[in-house]
Amino acid sequence: MTVTRRPLIAGNWKMNGLSGDGLALAEELARRIEDSADPDFDLLICPPFTLIQRVGAALAESTIALGGQDCHAAESGAHTGDISAAMLADAGCSHVIVGHSERRADHAETDAWVRAKAGAARAAGLVAVICIGETEAQRDGGETTTVVARQLAASLPDGATAENTVIAYEPVWAIGTGRTPSVTEVEAVHALIRGDLAQRLGDDEAARLRVLYGGSVKPGNARELMSLTDVDGALVGGASLHADDFWSIAQSSA
Ligand code: 13P
């Protein structure tokens, strides 16, 4: 049986957005999705923590999902500056990004830590968007597939399913650089991820689990990337800050 995976276009606003521009962007996207009859894609917005509740209010009547950009692995406690998965759920989130390469680099997050965060997200009823991807040095060293397979194996929590997990393949060197791997390279890595998921979760679950591509996705390259068999949407950084660009990427995925 062929499984159709509904594309997911996720906007990671990173450390961008104050109430003025952030809310205007969320409201504009809510308007567009409301005006489009039955779109063939899902949208997710991950604003900074400070805007989650207000963006959530702007999306209240909309089908656009709300996510955090990170969560702590613990349920609560003495972790100054951190946010738990339950807090995100309480603030209206349905998703959370974990293991983004910027957090792995800036906060020395290991695969084990990412796995614990994804487990915490699952326990709080959130969908974990688990990010994996090689650095430029690893790619130049011919280690892409080894690194991606290792990160996937070590970051995926027990109990991962197509309902509670999304994988985002984001080559670190493609993030914010305007460079992307060739479609053949993206295709090969996504096929590898799908194959590994099948071994871990079984064919049926792996066939339903969405695997996104991220790294310099723009209106100009989205259609080609989104047309690849095992690419089920995009995790978009810079272009998600502009309603026209994000919307155009979403439309390219359908
Ligand atoms: P850019 O789309 O700006 O390259 O960022 C990608 C990313 O890191 C999304 O999580």
PDB file of C-alpha atoms and ligand atoms in Angstrom:
ATOM      1  CA  MET A   1       0.000   0.000   0.000  1.00  0.00           C
ATOM      2  CA  THR A   2       1.335   3.448  -0.873  1.00  0.00           C
ATOM      3  CA  VAL A   3       1.248   5.875   2.021  1.00  0.00           C
ATOM      4  CA  THR A   4       0.695   9.551   1.331  1.00  0.00           C
ATOM      5  CA  ARG A   5       2.388  11.779   3.842  1.00  0.00           C
ATOM      6  CA  ARG A   6       0.863  15.207   4.194  1.00  0.00           C
ATOM      7  CA  PRO A   7       3.627  17.816   3.887  1.00  0.00           C
ATOM      8  CA  LEU A   8       4.529  19.783   6.996  1.00  0.00           C
ATOM      9  CA  ILE A   9       6.032  23.228   6.527  1.00  0.00           C
ATOM     10  CA  ALA A  10       7.519  24.435   9.789  1.00  0.00           C
ATOM     11  CA  GLY A  11       8.812  27.933  10.437  1.00  0.00           C
ATOM     12  CA  ASN A  12      11.614  28.197  12.973  1.00  0.00           C
ATOM     13  CA  TRP A  13      11.800  31.876  13.815  1.00  0.00           C
ATOM     14  CA  LYS A  14      14.917  31.306  15.945  1.00  0.00           C
ATOM     15  CA  MET A  15      15.806  34.390  18.043  1.00  0.00           C
ATOM     16  CA  ASN A  16      13.742  36.722  15.894  1.00  0.00           C
ATOM     17  CA  GLY A  17      10.468  38.497  16.474  1.00  0.00           C
ATOM     18  CA  LEU A  18       9.160  41.160  18.807  1.00  0.00           C
ATOM     19  CA  SER A  19       5.482  41.608  19.416  1.00  0.00           C
ATOM     20  CA  GLY A  20       4.961  43.990  16.478  1.00  0.00           C
ATOM     21  CA  ASP A  21       6.491  42.043  13.611  1.00  0.00           C
ATOM     22  CA  GLY A  22       5.932  38.600  15.122  1.00  0.00           C
ATOM     23  CA  LEU A  23       2.233  39.048  15.664  1.00  0.00           C
ATOM     24  CA  ALA A  24       1.743  40.696  12.267  1.00  0.00           C
ATOM     25  CA  LEU A  25       3.434  37.697  10.625  1.00  0.00           C
ATOM     26  CA  ALA A  26       1.317  35.169  12.523  1.00  0.00           C
ATOM     27  CA  GLU A  27      -1.879  37.070  11.738  1.00  0.00           C
ATOM     28  CA  GLU A  28      -0.999  37.286   8.053  1.00  0.00           C
ATOM     29  CA  LEU A  29      -0.343  33.543   7.837  1.00  0.00           C
ATOM     30  CA  ALA A  30      -3.566  32.803   9.711  1.00  0.00           C
ATOM     31  CA  ARG A  31      -5.422  34.961   7.170  1.00  0.00           C
ATOM     32  CA  ARG A  32      -3.837  33.157   4.240  1.00  0.00           C
ATOM     33  CA  ILE A  33      -4.612  29.686   5.494  1.00  0.00           C
ATOM     34  CA  GLU A  34      -8.163  30.689   6.283  1.00  0.00           C
ATOM     35  CA  ASP A  35      -8.600  32.074   2.755  1.00  0.00           C
ATOM     36  CA  SER A  36      -7.232  28.940   1.081  1.00  0.00           C
ATOM     37  CA  ALA A  37      -9.787  26.223   0.686  1.00  0.00           C
ATOM     38  CA  ASP A  38      -8.532  22.959   2.091  1.00  0.00           C
ATOM     39  CA  PRO A  39      -4.735  23.334   1.663  1.00  0.00           C
ATOM     40  CA  ASP A  40      -2.774  20.125   1.037  1.00  0.00           C
ATOM     41  CA  PHE A  41      -0.150  20.890   3.676  1.00  0.00           C
ATOM     42  CA  ASP A  42       0.170  21.490   7.409  1.00  0.00           C
ATOM     43  CA  LEU A  43       1.793  24.615   8.792  1.00  0.00           C
ATOM     44  CA  LEU A  44       3.704  24.929  12.043  1.00  0.00           C
ATOM     45  CA  ILE A  45       5.141  28.105  13.542  1.00  0.00           C
ATOM     46  CA  CYS A  46       7.849  28.003  16.214  1.00  0.00           C
ATOM     47  CA  PRO A  47       8.264  31.534  17.598  1.00  0.00           C
ATOM     48  CA  PRO A  48      10.622  32.499  20.415  1.00  0.00           C
ATOM     49  CA  PHE A  49       9.327  31.607  23.887  1.00  0.00           C
ATOM     50  CA  THR A  50       8.384  35.225  24.591  1.00  0.00           C
ATOM     51  CA  LEU A  51       5.827  35.228  21.775  1.00  0.00           C
ATOM     52  CA  ILE A  52       4.324  31.770  22.165  1.00  0.00           C
ATOM     53  CA  GLN A  53       1.191  32.783  23.977  1.00  0.00           C
ATOM     54  CA  ARG A  54       0.484  35.834  21.860  1.00  0.00           C
ATOM     55  CA  VAL A  55       1.181  34.030  18.597  1.00  0.00           C
ATOM     56  CA  GLY A  56      -0.996  31.214  19.931  1.00  0.00           C
ATOM     57  CA  ALA A  57      -3.813  33.706  20.481  1.00  0.00           C
ATOM     58  CA  ALA A  58      -3.372  35.013  16.921  1.00  0.00           C
ATOM     59  CA  LEU A  59      -3.613  31.430  15.631  1.00  0.00           C
ATOM     60  CA  ALA A  60      -6.470  30.403  17.885  1.00  0.00           C
ATOM     61  CA  GLU A  61      -9.028  30.157  15.073  1.00  0.00           C
ATOM     62  CA  SER A  62      -6.508  28.774  12.606  1.00  0.00           C
ATOM     63  CA  THR A  63      -5.267  25.308  11.692  1.00  0.00           C
ATOM     64  CA  ILE A  64      -1.655  26.479  11.992  1.00  0.00           C
ATOM     65  CA  ALA A  65       0.127  24.557  14.745  1.00  0.00           C
ATOM     66  CA  LEU A  66       2.309  26.188  17.374  1.00  0.00           C
ATOM     67  CA  GLY A  67       5.650  24.888  18.577  1.00  0.00           C
ATOM     68  CA  GLY A  68       8.544  25.700  20.861  1.00  0.00           C
ATOM     69  CA  GLN A  69      12.142  25.787  19.649  1.00  0.00           C
ATOM     70  CA  ASP A  70      13.505  23.709  22.516  1.00  0.00           C
ATOM     71  CA  CYS A  71      12.526  22.196  25.847  1.00  0.00           C
ATOM     72  CA  HIS A  72      14.366  20.861  28.869  1.00  0.00           C
ATOM     73  CA  ALA A  73      14.425  17.109  29.440  1.00  0.00           C
ATOM     74  CA  ALA A  74      13.207  17.412  33.037  1.00  0.00           C
ATOM     75  CA  GLU A  75       9.573  17.905  33.987  1.00  0.00           C
ATOM     76  CA  SER A  76      10.292  20.826  36.294  1.00  0.00           C
ATOM     77  CA  GLY A  77      12.864  22.007  38.803  1.00  0.00           C
ATOM     78  CA  ALA A  78      15.954  24.109  39.274  1.00  0.00           C
ATOM     79  CA  HIS A  79      16.907  24.868  35.664  1.00  0.00           C
ATOM     80  CA  THR A  80      17.104  28.624  35.419  1.00  0.00           C
ATOM     81  CA  GLY A  81      16.218  29.949  31.992  1.00  0.00           C
ATOM     82  CA  ASP A  82      14.850  26.666  30.713  1.00  0.00           C
ATOM     83  CA  ILE A  83      11.336  25.682  29.686  1.00  0.00           C
ATOM     84  CA  SER A  84       9.762  22.253  30.144  1.00  0.00           C
ATOM     85  CA  ALA A  85       7.720  20.382  27.566  1.00  0.00           C
ATOM     86  CA  ALA A  86       4.703  20.566  29.877  1.00  0.00           C
ATOM     87  CA  MET A  87       5.057  24.362  29.995  1.00  0.00           C
ATOM     88  CA  LEU A  88       5.000  24.482  26.215  1.00  0.00           C
ATOM     89  CA  ALA A  89       1.920  22.279  26.101  1.00  0.00           C
ATOM     90  CA  ASP A  90       0.315  24.469  28.758  1.00  0.00           C
ATOM     91  CA  ALA A  91       1.069  27.541  26.612  1.00  0.00           C
ATOM     92  CA  GLY A  92      -0.765  25.991  23.669  1.00  0.00           C
ATOM     93  CA  CYS A  93       2.036  24.242  21.773  1.00  0.00           C
ATOM     94  CA  SER A  94       1.541  20.939  20.003  1.00  0.00           C
ATOM     95  CA  HIS A  95       5.145  20.603  18.784  1.00  0.00           C
ATOM     96  CA  VAL A  96       8.690  21.300  19.910  1.00  0.00           C
ATOM     97  CA  ILE A  97      11.954  21.345  17.986  1.00  0.00           C
ATOM     98  CA  VAL A  98      14.734  19.422  19.731  1.00  0.00           C
ATOM     99  CA  GLY A  99      18.377  18.974  18.803  1.00  0.00           C
ATOM    100  CA  HIS A 100      18.641  21.895  16.424  1.00  0.00           C
ATOM    101  CA  SER A 101      22.276  22.216  15.368  1.00  0.00           C
ATOM    102  CA  GLU A 102      22.416  25.728  16.800  1.00  0.00           C
ATOM    103  CA  ARG A 103      21.533  24.313  20.209  1.00  0.00           C
ATOM    104  CA  ARG A 104      23.890  21.391  19.760  1.00  0.00           C
ATOM    105  CA  ALA A 105      26.657  23.922  18.994  1.00  0.00           C
ATOM    106  CA  ASP A 106      25.746  26.799  21.338  1.00  0.00           C
ATOM    107  CA  HIS A 107      24.723  24.668  24.307  1.00  0.00           C
ATOM    108  CA  ALA A 108      26.821  21.542  23.760  1.00  0.00           C
ATOM    109  CA  GLU A 109      23.752  19.329  23.466  1.00  0.00           C
ATOM    110  CA  THR A 110      24.577  15.687  22.905  1.00  0.00           C
ATOM    111  CA  ASP A 111      22.482  13.054  21.135  1.00  0.00           C
ATOM    112  CA  ALA A 112      21.629  11.533  24.516  1.00  0.00           C
ATOM    113  CA  TRP A 113      20.369  14.878  25.742  1.00  0.00           C
ATOM    114  CA  VAL A 114      18.341  15.401  22.573  1.00  0.00           C
ATOM    115  CA  ARG A 115      16.860  11.945  23.016  1.00  0.00           C
ATOM    116  CA  ALA A 116      15.886  12.782  26.598  1.00  0.00           C
ATOM    117  CA  LYS A 117      14.249  16.014  25.408  1.00  0.00           C
ATOM    118  CA  ALA A 118      12.318  14.149  22.718  1.00  0.00           C
ATOM    119  CA  GLY A 119      11.169  11.672  25.364  1.00  0.00           C
ATOM    120  CA  ALA A 120      10.053  14.563  27.585  1.00  0.00           C
ATOM    121  CA  ALA A 121       8.150  16.056  24.667  1.00  0.00           C
ATOM    122  CA  ARG A 122       6.370  12.752  24.080  1.00  0.00           C
ATOM    123  CA  ALA A 123       5.506  12.462  27.771  1.00  0.00           C
ATOM    124  CA  ALA A 124       3.960  15.943  27.652  1.00  0.00           C
ATOM    125  CA  GLY A 125       1.917  15.052  24.585  1.00  0.00           C
ATOM    126  CA  LEU A 126       3.986  17.134  22.169  1.00  0.00           C
ATOM    127  CA  VAL A 127       5.289  16.124  18.755  1.00  0.00           C
ATOM    128  CA  ALA A 128       9.095  16.255  18.820  1.00  0.00           C
ATOM    129  CA  VAL A 129      10.751  17.638  15.688  1.00  0.00           C
ATOM    130  CA  ILE A 130      14.167  16.014  16.038  1.00  0.00           C
ATOM    131  CA  CYS A 131      16.935  17.715  14.051  1.00  0.00           C
ATOM    132  CA  ILE A 132      19.957  15.882  12.711  1.00  0.00           C
ATOM    133  CA  GLY A 133      22.582  16.770  10.128  1.00  0.00           C
ATOM    134  CA  GLU A 134      26.260  16.795   9.369  1.00  0.00           C
ATOM    135  CA  THR A 135      28.736  19.686   9.578  1.00  0.00           C
ATOM    136  CA  GLU A 136      30.697  20.829   6.569  1.00  0.00           C
ATOM    137  CA  ALA A 137      33.863  19.110   7.820  1.00  0.00           C
ATOM    138  CA  GLN A 138      31.967  15.850   8.259  1.00  0.00           C
ATOM    139  CA  ARG A 139      30.528  16.174   4.796  1.00  0.00           C
ATOM    140  CA  ASP A 140      33.945  16.942   3.263  1.00  0.00           C
ATOM    141  CA  GLY A 141      35.286  13.931   5.133  1.00  0.00           C
ATOM    142  CA  GLY A 142      32.698  11.672   3.493  1.00  0.00           C
ATOM    143  CA  GLU A 143      31.006  11.041   6.843  1.00  0.00           C
ATOM    144  CA  THR A 144      27.506  12.331   6.079  1.00  0.00           C
ATOM    145  CA  THR A 145      25.687   9.016   6.145  1.00  0.00           C
ATOM    146  CA  THR A 146      27.560   7.738   9.193  1.00  0.00           C
ATOM    147  CA  VAL A 147      26.909  10.923  11.151  1.00  0.00           C
ATOM    148  CA  VAL A 148      23.229  11.117  10.207  1.00  0.00           C
ATOM    149  CA  ALA A 149      22.644   7.446  11.017  1.00  0.00           C
ATOM    150  CA  ARG A 150      24.450   7.793  14.332  1.00  0.00           C
ATOM    151  CA  GLN A 151      22.536  10.922  15.325  1.00  0.00           C
ATOM    152  CA  LEU A 152      19.229   9.360  14.358  1.00  0.00           C
ATOM    153  CA  ALA A 153      19.896   6.169  16.287  1.00  0.00           C
ATOM    154  CA  ALA A 154      21.025   8.059  19.376  1.00  0.00           C
ATOM    155  CA  SER A 155      18.423  10.866  19.312  1.00  0.00           C
ATOM    156  CA  LEU A 156      15.246   8.894  18.683  1.00  0.00           C
ATOM    157  CA  PRO A 157      13.496   8.091  21.976  1.00  0.00           C
ATOM    158  CA  ASP A 158      11.729   4.868  22.884  1.00  0.00           C
ATOM    159  CA  GLY A 159       8.091   5.014  21.926  1.00  0.00           C
ATOM    160  CA  ALA A 160       8.683   7.197  18.855  1.00  0.00           C
ATOM    161  CA  THR A 161       5.833   6.924  16.359  1.00  0.00           C
ATOM    162  CA  ALA A 162       4.682   8.735  13.247  1.00  0.00           C
ATOM    163  CA  GLU A 163       2.220  10.608  15.450  1.00  0.00           C
ATOM    164  CA  ASN A 164       4.651  11.906  18.062  1.00  0.00           C
ATOM    165  CA  THR A 165       7.830  12.371  16.011  1.00  0.00           C
ATOM    166  CA  VAL A 166       9.034  14.307  12.979  1.00  0.00           C
ATOM    167  CA  ILE A 167      12.635  14.111  11.773  1.00  0.00           C
ATOM    168  CA  ALA A 168      14.285  17.153  10.220  1.00  0.00           C
ATOM    169  CA  TYR A 169      17.441  16.624   8.201  1.00  0.00           C
ATOM    170  CA  GLU A 170      19.356  19.880   8.319  1.00  0.00           C
ATOM    171  CA  PRO A 171      22.924  19.854   7.003  1.00  0.00           C
ATOM    172  CA  VAL A 172      24.643  22.367   9.292  1.00  0.00           C
ATOM    173  CA  TRP A 173      26.569  23.927   6.427  1.00  0.00           C
ATOM    174  CA  ALA A 174      23.337  24.652   4.538  1.00  0.00           C
ATOM    175  CA  ILE A 175      21.716  26.608   7.380  1.00  0.00           C
ATOM    176  CA  GLY A 176      21.531  30.316   6.644  1.00  0.00           C
ATOM    177  CA  THR A 177      24.158  30.081   3.928  1.00  0.00           C
ATOM    178  CA  GLY A 178      22.095  29.981   0.750  1.00  0.00           C
ATOM    179  CA  ARG A 179      23.787  26.672  -0.097  1.00  0.00           C
ATOM    180  CA  THR A 180      21.931  23.385  -0.304  1.00  0.00           C
ATOM    181  CA  PRO A 181      22.972  19.824  -1.100  1.00  0.00           C
ATOM    182  CA  SER A 182      22.086  18.594  -4.571  1.00  0.00           C
ATOM    183  CA  VAL A 183      18.715  16.910  -4.899  1.00  0.00           C
ATOM    184  CA  THR A 184      20.521  13.613  -5.340  1.00  0.00           C
ATOM    185  CA  GLU A 185      22.294  14.118  -2.018  1.00  0.00           C
ATOM    186  CA  VAL A 186      19.095  15.119  -0.229  1.00  0.00           C
ATOM    187  CA  GLU A 187      17.315  12.134  -1.757  1.00  0.00           C
ATOM    188  CA  ALA A 188      20.045   9.763  -0.613  1.00  0.00           C
ATOM    189  CA  VAL A 189      20.100  11.014   2.984  1.00  0.00           C
ATOM    190  CA  HIS A 190      16.310  10.972   3.276  1.00  0.00           C
ATOM    191  CA  ALA A 191      16.192   7.440   1.890  1.00  0.00           C
ATOM    192  CA  LEU A 192      18.793   6.430   4.451  1.00  0.00           C
ATOM    193  CA  ILE A 193      16.738   7.999   7.254  1.00  0.00           C
ATOM    194  CA  ARG A 194      13.585   6.242   6.048  1.00  0.00           C
ATOM    195  CA  GLY A 195      15.439   2.927   5.901  1.00  0.00           C
ATOM    196  CA  ASP A 196      16.833   3.377   9.415  1.00  0.00           C
ATOM    197  CA  LEU A 197      13.395   4.313  10.719  1.00  0.00           C
ATOM    198  CA  ALA A 198      11.977   1.163   9.143  1.00  0.00           C
ATOM    199  CA  GLN A 199      14.556  -0.937  10.970  1.00  0.00           C
ATOM    200  CA  ARG A 200      13.829   0.785  14.272  1.00  0.00           C
ATOM    201  CA  LEU A 201      10.058   1.250  14.065  1.00  0.00           C
ATOM    202  CA  GLY A 202       8.888  -1.149  11.388  1.00  0.00           C
ATOM    203  CA  ASP A 203       7.918  -0.467   7.775  1.00  0.00           C
ATOM    204  CA  ASP A 204       4.429   0.862   8.425  1.00  0.00           C
ATOM    205  CA  GLU A 205       5.445   3.375  11.051  1.00  0.00           C
ATOM    206  CA  ALA A 206       8.450   4.515   9.003  1.00  0.00           C
ATOM    207  CA  ALA A 207       6.276   4.945   5.933  1.00  0.00           C
ATOM    208  CA  ARG A 208       3.996   7.330   7.828  1.00  0.00           C
ATOM    209  CA  LEU A 209       6.612   9.350   9.737  1.00  0.00           C
ATOM    210  CA  ARG A 210       7.385  12.741   8.227  1.00  0.00           C
ATOM    211  CA  VAL A 211      10.989  13.579   7.391  1.00  0.00           C
ATOM    212  CA  LEU A 212      11.588  17.257   6.639  1.00  0.00           C
ATOM    213  CA  TYR A 213      14.490  18.922   4.890  1.00  0.00           C
ATOM    214  CA  GLY A 214      15.928  22.143   6.340  1.00  0.00           C
ATOM    215  CA  GLY A 215      18.754  24.471   5.317  1.00  0.00           C
ATOM    216  CA  SER A 216      18.330  27.476   3.005  1.00  0.00           C
ATOM    217  CA  VAL A 217      14.882  26.459   1.789  1.00  0.00           C
ATOM    218  CA  LYS A 218      13.578  29.376  -0.272  1.00  0.00           C
ATOM    219  CA  PRO A 219      10.712  29.942  -2.705  1.00  0.00           C
ATOM    220  CA  GLY A 220      13.184  29.349  -5.566  1.00  0.00           C
ATOM    221  CA  ASN A 221      14.306  25.860  -4.519  1.00  0.00           C
ATOM    222  CA  ALA A 222      11.334  24.591  -2.511  1.00  0.00           C
ATOM    223  CA  ARG A 223       9.413  22.936  -5.321  1.00  0.00           C
ATOM    224  CA  GLU A 224      12.370  20.817  -6.403  1.00  0.00           C
ATOM    225  CA  LEU A 225      13.245  19.787  -2.836  1.00  0.00           C
ATOM    226  CA  MET A 226       9.646  19.128  -1.820  1.00  0.00           C
ATOM    227  CA  SER A 227       9.060  16.939  -4.866  1.00  0.00           C
ATOM    228  CA  LEU A 228      11.568  14.328  -3.664  1.00  0.00           C
ATOM    229  CA  THR A 229      10.013  11.038  -2.614  1.00  0.00           C
ATOM    230  CA  ASP A 230      11.179  10.956   0.979  1.00  0.00           C
ATOM    231  CA  VAL A 231      11.004  14.691   1.656  1.00  0.00           C
ATOM    232  CA  ASP A 232       7.766  15.415   3.495  1.00  0.00           C
ATOM    233  CA  GLY A 233       8.075  19.115   4.050  1.00  0.00           C
ATOM    234  CA  ALA A 234      10.556  21.709   5.239  1.00  0.00           C
ATOM    235  CA  LEU A 235      11.957  23.251   8.383  1.00  0.00           C
ATOM    236  CA  VAL A 236      12.449  26.850   7.323  1.00  0.00           C
ATOM    237  CA  GLY A 237      14.510  29.482   9.109  1.00  0.00           C
ATOM    238  CA  GLY A 238      15.138  32.832   7.416  1.00  0.00           C
ATOM    239  CA  ALA A 239      12.391  32.528   4.809  1.00  0.00           C
ATOM    240  CA  SER A 240       9.809  31.779   7.500  1.00  0.00           C
ATOM    241  CA  LEU A 241      10.116  35.374   8.713  1.00  0.00           C
ATOM    242  CA  HIS A 242       8.488  36.662   5.518  1.00  0.00           C
ATOM    243  CA  ALA A 243       4.856  35.748   4.931  1.00  0.00           C
ATOM    244  CA  ASP A 244       5.164  35.719   1.134  1.00  0.00           C
ATOM    245  CA  ASP A 245       8.220  33.463   1.147  1.00  0.00           C
ATOM    246  CA  PHE A 246       6.894  31.059   3.760  1.00  0.00           C
ATOM    247  CA  TRP A 247       3.554  30.838   2.039  1.00  0.00           C
ATOM    248  CA  SER A 248       5.177  30.270  -1.334  1.00  0.00           C
ATOM    249  CA  ILE A 249       7.283  27.431   0.137  1.00  0.00           C
ATOM    250  CA  ALA A 250       4.160  25.876   1.644  1.00  0.00           C
ATOM    251  CA  GLN A 251       2.354  26.043  -1.678  1.00  0.00           C
ATOM    252  CA  SER A 252       5.325  24.396  -3.395  1.00  0.00           C
ATOM    253  CA  SER A 253       4.959  21.390  -1.152  1.00  0.00           C
ATOM    254  CA  ALA A 254       1.389  20.558  -2.081  1.00  0.00           C
TER     255      ALA A 254
HETATM  256  P1  13P B   1      17.580  28.689   7.127  1.00  0.00           P
HETATM  257  O1  13P B   1      16.288  28.357   6.397  1.00  0.00           O
HETATM  258  O2  13P B   1      17.673  30.132   7.496  1.00  0.00           O
HETATM  259  O3  13P B   1      18.761  28.166   6.382  1.00  0.00           O
HETATM  260  O4  13P B   1      17.523  27.911   8.527  1.00  0.00           O
HETATM  261  C1  13P B   1      17.204  26.567   8.524  1.00  0.00           C
HETATM  262  C2  13P B   1      17.021  26.138   9.918  1.00  0.00           C
HETATM  263  O5  13P B   1      17.951  26.077  10.695  1.00  0.00           O
HETATM  264  C3  13P B   1      15.644  25.798  10.345  1.00  0.00           C
HETATM  265  O6  13P B   1      15.635  25.167  11.574  1.00  0.00           O
END
